[in-house]
Tab-separated table of C-alpha atoms in Angstrom:
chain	number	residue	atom	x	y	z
A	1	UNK	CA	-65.455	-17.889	15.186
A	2	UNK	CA	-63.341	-19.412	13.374
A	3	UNK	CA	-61.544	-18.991	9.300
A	4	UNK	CA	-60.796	-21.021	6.428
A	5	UNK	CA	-57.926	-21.652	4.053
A	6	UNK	CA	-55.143	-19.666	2.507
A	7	UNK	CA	-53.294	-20.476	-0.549
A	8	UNK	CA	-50.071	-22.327	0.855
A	9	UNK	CA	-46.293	-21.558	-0.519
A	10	UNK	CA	-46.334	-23.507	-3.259
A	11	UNK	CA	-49.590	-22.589	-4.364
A	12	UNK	CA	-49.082	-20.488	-7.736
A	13	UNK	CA	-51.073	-17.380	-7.646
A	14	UNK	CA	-53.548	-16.883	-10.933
A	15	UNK	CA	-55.464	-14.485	-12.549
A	16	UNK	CA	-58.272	-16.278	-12.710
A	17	UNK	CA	-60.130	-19.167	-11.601
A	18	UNK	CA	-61.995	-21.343	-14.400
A	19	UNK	CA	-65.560	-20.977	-14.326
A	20	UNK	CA	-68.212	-23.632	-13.464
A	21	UNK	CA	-71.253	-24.193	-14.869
A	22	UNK	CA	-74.213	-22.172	-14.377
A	23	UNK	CA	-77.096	-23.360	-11.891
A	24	UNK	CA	-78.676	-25.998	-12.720
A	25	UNK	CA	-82.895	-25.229	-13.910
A	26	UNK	CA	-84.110	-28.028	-11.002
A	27	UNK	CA	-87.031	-28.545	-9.448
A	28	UNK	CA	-86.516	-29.431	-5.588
A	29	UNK	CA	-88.858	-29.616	-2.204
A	30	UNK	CA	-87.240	-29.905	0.965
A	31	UNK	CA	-88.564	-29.876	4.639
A	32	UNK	CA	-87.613	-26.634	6.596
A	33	UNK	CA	-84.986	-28.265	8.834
A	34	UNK	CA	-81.466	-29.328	8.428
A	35	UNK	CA	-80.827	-32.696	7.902
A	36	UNK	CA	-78.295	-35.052	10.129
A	37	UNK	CA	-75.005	-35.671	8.987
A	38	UNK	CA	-75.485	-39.311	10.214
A	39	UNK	CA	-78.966	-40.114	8.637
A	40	UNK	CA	-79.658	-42.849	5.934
A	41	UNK	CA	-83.311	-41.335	6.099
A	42	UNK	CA	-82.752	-38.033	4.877
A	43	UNK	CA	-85.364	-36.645	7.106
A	44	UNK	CA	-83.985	-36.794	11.005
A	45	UNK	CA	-83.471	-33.366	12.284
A	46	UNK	CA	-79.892	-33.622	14.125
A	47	UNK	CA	-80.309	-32.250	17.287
A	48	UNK	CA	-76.796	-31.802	18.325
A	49	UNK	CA	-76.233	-28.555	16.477
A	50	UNK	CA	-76.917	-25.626	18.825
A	51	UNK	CA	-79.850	-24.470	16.380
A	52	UNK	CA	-81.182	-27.369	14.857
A	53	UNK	CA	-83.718	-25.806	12.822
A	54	UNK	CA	-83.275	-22.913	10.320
A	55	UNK	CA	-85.618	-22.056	7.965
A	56	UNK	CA	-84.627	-22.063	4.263
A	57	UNK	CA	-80.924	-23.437	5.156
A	58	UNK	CA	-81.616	-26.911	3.657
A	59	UNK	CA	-83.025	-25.619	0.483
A	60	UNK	CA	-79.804	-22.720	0.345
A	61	UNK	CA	-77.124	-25.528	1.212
A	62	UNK	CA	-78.731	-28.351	-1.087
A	63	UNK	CA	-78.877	-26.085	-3.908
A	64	UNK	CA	-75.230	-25.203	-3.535
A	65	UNK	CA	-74.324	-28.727	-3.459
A	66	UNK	CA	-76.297	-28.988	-6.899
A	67	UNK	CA	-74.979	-26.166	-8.714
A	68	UNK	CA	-71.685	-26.940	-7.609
A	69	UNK	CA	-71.243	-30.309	-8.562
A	70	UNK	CA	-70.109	-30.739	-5.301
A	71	UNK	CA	-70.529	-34.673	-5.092
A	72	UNK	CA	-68.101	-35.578	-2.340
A	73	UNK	CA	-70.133	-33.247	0.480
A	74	UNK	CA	-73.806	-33.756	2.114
A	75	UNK	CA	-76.185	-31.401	3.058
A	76	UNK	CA	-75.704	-32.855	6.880
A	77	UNK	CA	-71.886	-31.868	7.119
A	78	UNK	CA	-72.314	-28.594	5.208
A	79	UNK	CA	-75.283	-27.532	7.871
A	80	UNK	CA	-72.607	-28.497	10.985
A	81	UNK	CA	-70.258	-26.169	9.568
A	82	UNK	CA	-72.686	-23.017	9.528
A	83	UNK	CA	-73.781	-23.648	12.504
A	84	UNK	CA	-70.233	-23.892	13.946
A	85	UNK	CA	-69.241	-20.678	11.945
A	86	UNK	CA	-72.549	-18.535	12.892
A	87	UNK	CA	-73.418	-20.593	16.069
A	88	UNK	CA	-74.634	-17.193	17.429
A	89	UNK	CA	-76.838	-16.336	15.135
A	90	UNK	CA	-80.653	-18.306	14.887
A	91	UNK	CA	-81.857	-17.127	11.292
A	92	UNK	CA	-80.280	-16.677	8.257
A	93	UNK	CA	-80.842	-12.956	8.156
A	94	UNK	CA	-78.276	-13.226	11.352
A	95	UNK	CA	-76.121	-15.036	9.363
A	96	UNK	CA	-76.249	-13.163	5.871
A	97	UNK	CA	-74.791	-10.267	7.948
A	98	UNK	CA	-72.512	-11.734	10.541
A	99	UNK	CA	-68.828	-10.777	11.127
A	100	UNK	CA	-66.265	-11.707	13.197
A	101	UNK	CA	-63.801	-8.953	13.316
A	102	UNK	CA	-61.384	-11.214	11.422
A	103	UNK	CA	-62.296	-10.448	8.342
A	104	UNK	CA	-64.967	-13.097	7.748
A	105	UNK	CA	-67.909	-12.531	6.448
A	106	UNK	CA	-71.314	-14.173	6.560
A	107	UNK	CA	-72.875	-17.867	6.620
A	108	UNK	CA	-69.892	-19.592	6.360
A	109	UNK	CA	-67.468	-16.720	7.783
A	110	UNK	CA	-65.290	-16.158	4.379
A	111	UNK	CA	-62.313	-13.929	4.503
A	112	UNK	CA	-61.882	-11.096	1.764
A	113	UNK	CA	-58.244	-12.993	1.230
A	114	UNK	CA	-59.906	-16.174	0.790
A	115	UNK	CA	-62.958	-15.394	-1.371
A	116	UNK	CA	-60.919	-13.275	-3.879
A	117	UNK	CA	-57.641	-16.001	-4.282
A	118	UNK	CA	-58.492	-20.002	-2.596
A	119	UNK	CA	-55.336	-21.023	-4.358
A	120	UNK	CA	-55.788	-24.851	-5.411
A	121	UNK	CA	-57.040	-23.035	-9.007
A	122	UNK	CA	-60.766	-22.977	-7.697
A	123	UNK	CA	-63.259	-20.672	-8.033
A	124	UNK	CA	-62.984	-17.101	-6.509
A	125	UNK	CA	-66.273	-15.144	-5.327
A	126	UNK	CA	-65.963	-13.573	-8.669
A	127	UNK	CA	-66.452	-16.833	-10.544
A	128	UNK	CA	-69.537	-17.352	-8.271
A	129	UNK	CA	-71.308	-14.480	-8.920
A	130	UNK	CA	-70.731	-14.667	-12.416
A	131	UNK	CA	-72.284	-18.346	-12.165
A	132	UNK	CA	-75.552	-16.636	-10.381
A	133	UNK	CA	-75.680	-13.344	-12.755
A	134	UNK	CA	-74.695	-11.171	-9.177
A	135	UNK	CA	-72.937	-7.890	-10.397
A	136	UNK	CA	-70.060	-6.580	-9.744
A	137	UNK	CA	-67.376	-3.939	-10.655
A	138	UNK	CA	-65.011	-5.496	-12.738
A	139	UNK	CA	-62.264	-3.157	-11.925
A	140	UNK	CA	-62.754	-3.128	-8.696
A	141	UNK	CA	-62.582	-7.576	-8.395
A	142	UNK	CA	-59.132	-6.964	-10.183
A	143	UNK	CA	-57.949	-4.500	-7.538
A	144	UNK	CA	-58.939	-7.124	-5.270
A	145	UNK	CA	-56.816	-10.151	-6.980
A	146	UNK	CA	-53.905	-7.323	-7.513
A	147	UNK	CA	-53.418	-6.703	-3.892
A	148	UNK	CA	-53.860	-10.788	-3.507
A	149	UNK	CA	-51.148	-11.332	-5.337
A	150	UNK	CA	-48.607	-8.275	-4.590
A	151	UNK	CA	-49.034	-9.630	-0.995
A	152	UNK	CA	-48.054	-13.019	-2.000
A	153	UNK	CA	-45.309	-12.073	-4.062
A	154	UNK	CA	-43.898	-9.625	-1.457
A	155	UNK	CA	-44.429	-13.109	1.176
A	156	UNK	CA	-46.343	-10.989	3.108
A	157	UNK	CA	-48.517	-12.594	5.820
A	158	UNK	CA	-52.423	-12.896	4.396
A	159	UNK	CA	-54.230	-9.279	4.761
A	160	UNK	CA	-57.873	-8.469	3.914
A	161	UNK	CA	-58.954	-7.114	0.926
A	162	UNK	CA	-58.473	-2.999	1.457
A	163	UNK	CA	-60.758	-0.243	0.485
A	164	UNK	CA	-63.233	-0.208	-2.013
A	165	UNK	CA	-62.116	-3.501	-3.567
A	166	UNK	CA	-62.487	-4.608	-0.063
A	167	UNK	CA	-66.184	-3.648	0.798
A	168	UNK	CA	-66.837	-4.995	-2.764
A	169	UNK	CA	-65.909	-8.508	-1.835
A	170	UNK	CA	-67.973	-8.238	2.119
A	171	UNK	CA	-70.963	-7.319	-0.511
A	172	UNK	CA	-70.667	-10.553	-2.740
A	173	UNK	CA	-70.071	-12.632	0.649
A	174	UNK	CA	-73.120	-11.232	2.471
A	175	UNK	CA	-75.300	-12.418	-0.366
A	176	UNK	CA	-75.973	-16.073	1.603
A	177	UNK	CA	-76.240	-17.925	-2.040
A	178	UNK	CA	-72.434	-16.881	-2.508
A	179	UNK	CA	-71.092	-17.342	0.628
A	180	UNK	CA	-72.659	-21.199	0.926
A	181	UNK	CA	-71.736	-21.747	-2.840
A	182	UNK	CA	-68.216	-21.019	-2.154
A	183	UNK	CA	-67.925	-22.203	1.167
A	184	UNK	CA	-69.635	-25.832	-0.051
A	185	UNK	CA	-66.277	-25.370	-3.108
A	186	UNK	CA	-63.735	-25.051	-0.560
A	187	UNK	CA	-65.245	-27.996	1.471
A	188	UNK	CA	-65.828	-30.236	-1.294
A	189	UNK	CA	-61.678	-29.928	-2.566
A	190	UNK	CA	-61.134	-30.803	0.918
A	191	UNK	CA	-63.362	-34.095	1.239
A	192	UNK	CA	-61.370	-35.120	-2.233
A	193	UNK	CA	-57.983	-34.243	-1.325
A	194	UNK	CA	-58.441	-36.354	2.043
A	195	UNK	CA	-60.833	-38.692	0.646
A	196	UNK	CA	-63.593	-38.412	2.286
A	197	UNK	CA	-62.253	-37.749	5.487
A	198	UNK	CA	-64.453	-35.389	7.603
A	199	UNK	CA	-62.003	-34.118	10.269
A	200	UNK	CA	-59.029	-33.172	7.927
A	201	UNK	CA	-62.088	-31.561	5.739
A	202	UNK	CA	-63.088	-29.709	8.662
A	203	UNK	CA	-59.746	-28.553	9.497
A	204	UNK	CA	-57.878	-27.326	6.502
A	205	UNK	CA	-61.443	-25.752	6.270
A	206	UNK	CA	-60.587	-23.647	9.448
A	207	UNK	CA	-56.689	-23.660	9.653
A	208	UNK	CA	-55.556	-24.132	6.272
A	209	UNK	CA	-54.359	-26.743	3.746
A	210	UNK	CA	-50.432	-26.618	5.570
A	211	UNK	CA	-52.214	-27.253	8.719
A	212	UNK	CA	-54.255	-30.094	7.801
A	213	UNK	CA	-51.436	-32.008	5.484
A	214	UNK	CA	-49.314	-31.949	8.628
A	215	UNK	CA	-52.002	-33.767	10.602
A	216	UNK	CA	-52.730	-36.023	8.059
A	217	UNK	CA	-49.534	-36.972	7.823
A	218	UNK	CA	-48.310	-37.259	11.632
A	219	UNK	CA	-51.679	-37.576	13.740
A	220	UNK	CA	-49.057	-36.441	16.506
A	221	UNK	CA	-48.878	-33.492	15.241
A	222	UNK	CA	-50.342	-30.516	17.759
A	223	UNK	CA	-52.882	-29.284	16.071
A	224	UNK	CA	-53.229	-25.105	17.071
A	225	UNK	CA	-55.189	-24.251	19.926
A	226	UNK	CA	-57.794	-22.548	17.430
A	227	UNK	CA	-58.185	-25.677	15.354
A	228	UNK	CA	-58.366	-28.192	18.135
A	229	UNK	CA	-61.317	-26.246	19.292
A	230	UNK	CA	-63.375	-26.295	15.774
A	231	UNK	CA	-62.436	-30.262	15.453
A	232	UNK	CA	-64.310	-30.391	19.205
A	233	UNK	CA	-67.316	-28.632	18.125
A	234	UNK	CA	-67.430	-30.204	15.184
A	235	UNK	CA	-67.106	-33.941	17.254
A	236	UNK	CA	-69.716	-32.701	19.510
A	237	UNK	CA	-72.374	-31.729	16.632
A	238	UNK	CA	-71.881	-35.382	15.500
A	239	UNK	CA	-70.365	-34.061	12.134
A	240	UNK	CA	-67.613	-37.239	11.793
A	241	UNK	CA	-70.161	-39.553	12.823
């Protein structure tokens, strides 16, 4: 399984991210499937992924899209992602609870490092559960961005969060509303910073921003074994189609 971004060198470190707005009070009906990332329709089931159908997943990933304002994603792409990150699992109970021994955590397999500081002044896990009305210990979410930021300032390679302040943030990620809200975030700055651009999306996704900005700029570029591997699933699910 594979990991998303980490705030580059000469992203500054903050306290804080801004907040967003609060979900938005809409009334929506989906079908129980996921949608394909290549459909006009809006109602083709793509069959590529390795479990096409989960129940509830459209409505979860949809609303995330919504309450995130997150215009420059689809509900196709975000659905190949999960089921590249949690390909193992069949349900979203499997999901919600999923780990990879890598410190990520949950539908979209979110690292403590990640969820607590993106960098790129978006919106931490904290911001998200503030959006949904999720509690939290406010001390605790500071010890989190405190050890964030000592690592970065020390230029320290990117740990977990540790201790309490760690199992804090795995507790906020399991909650599947989080995890997609955030994960959809991260995805969407992505699809604007390479304009659209699916396969750079996917891969600063799972390798980092450094990672993909290299690529993007020299298509030469050799691409870690790690990364090459998500673009392939990725190709194979249809998700740059």
């Amino acid at each position: 399984v594979n990991f998303f971004m980490t705030p580059s060198k000469e992203t500054q470190i903050i306290e804080g991210s801004p907040q967003f707005p609060g979900p938005r009070q809409r009334e929506t009906k989906f079908e129980s499937s996921l949608l394909s990332p290549t459909t006009k329709k809006g109602n083709e089931v793509n069959k590529l992924l390795t479990h096409p159908v989960v129940d509830g997943l459209d409505n979860l990933v949809t609303t995330a899209i919504i309450d995130t304002d997150s215009t420059n994603t689809d509900l196709g792409f975000i659905a190949g992602i999960i089921d590249i990150e949690t390909e193992k699992f069949p349900d979203i109970a499997g999901k919600t609870t999923a780990g990879s021994g890598h410190d990520a955590h949950g539908m979209m397999q979110i690292k403590t490092s990640t969820a607590t500081q993106p960098g790129f002044n978006l919106p931490t896990i904290f911001d998200v559960a503030d959006k949904y009305n999720v509690s939290y210990n406010k001390a605790l979410a500071k010890e989190a961005r405190d050890q964030m930021e000592a690592n970065y300032i020390a230029n320290k390679p990117i740990e977990p969060v540790k201790g309490k302040a760690g199992k804090q943030v795995v507790r906020l990620l399991q909650d599947p509303k989080l995890n997609v809200a955030f994960g959809v975030t991260l995805l969407n700055y992505y699809l604007d910073v390479y304009e659209g651009d699916k396969e750079l999306a996917a891969l600063g996704f799972n390798q980092g921003k450094d990672i993909s900005d290299a690529y993007a700029k020299d298509p030469s570029y050799k691409i870690p074994s790690e990364g090459a591997g998500y673009i392939e699933k990725a190709k194979k699910r249809g998700l740059f189609n």
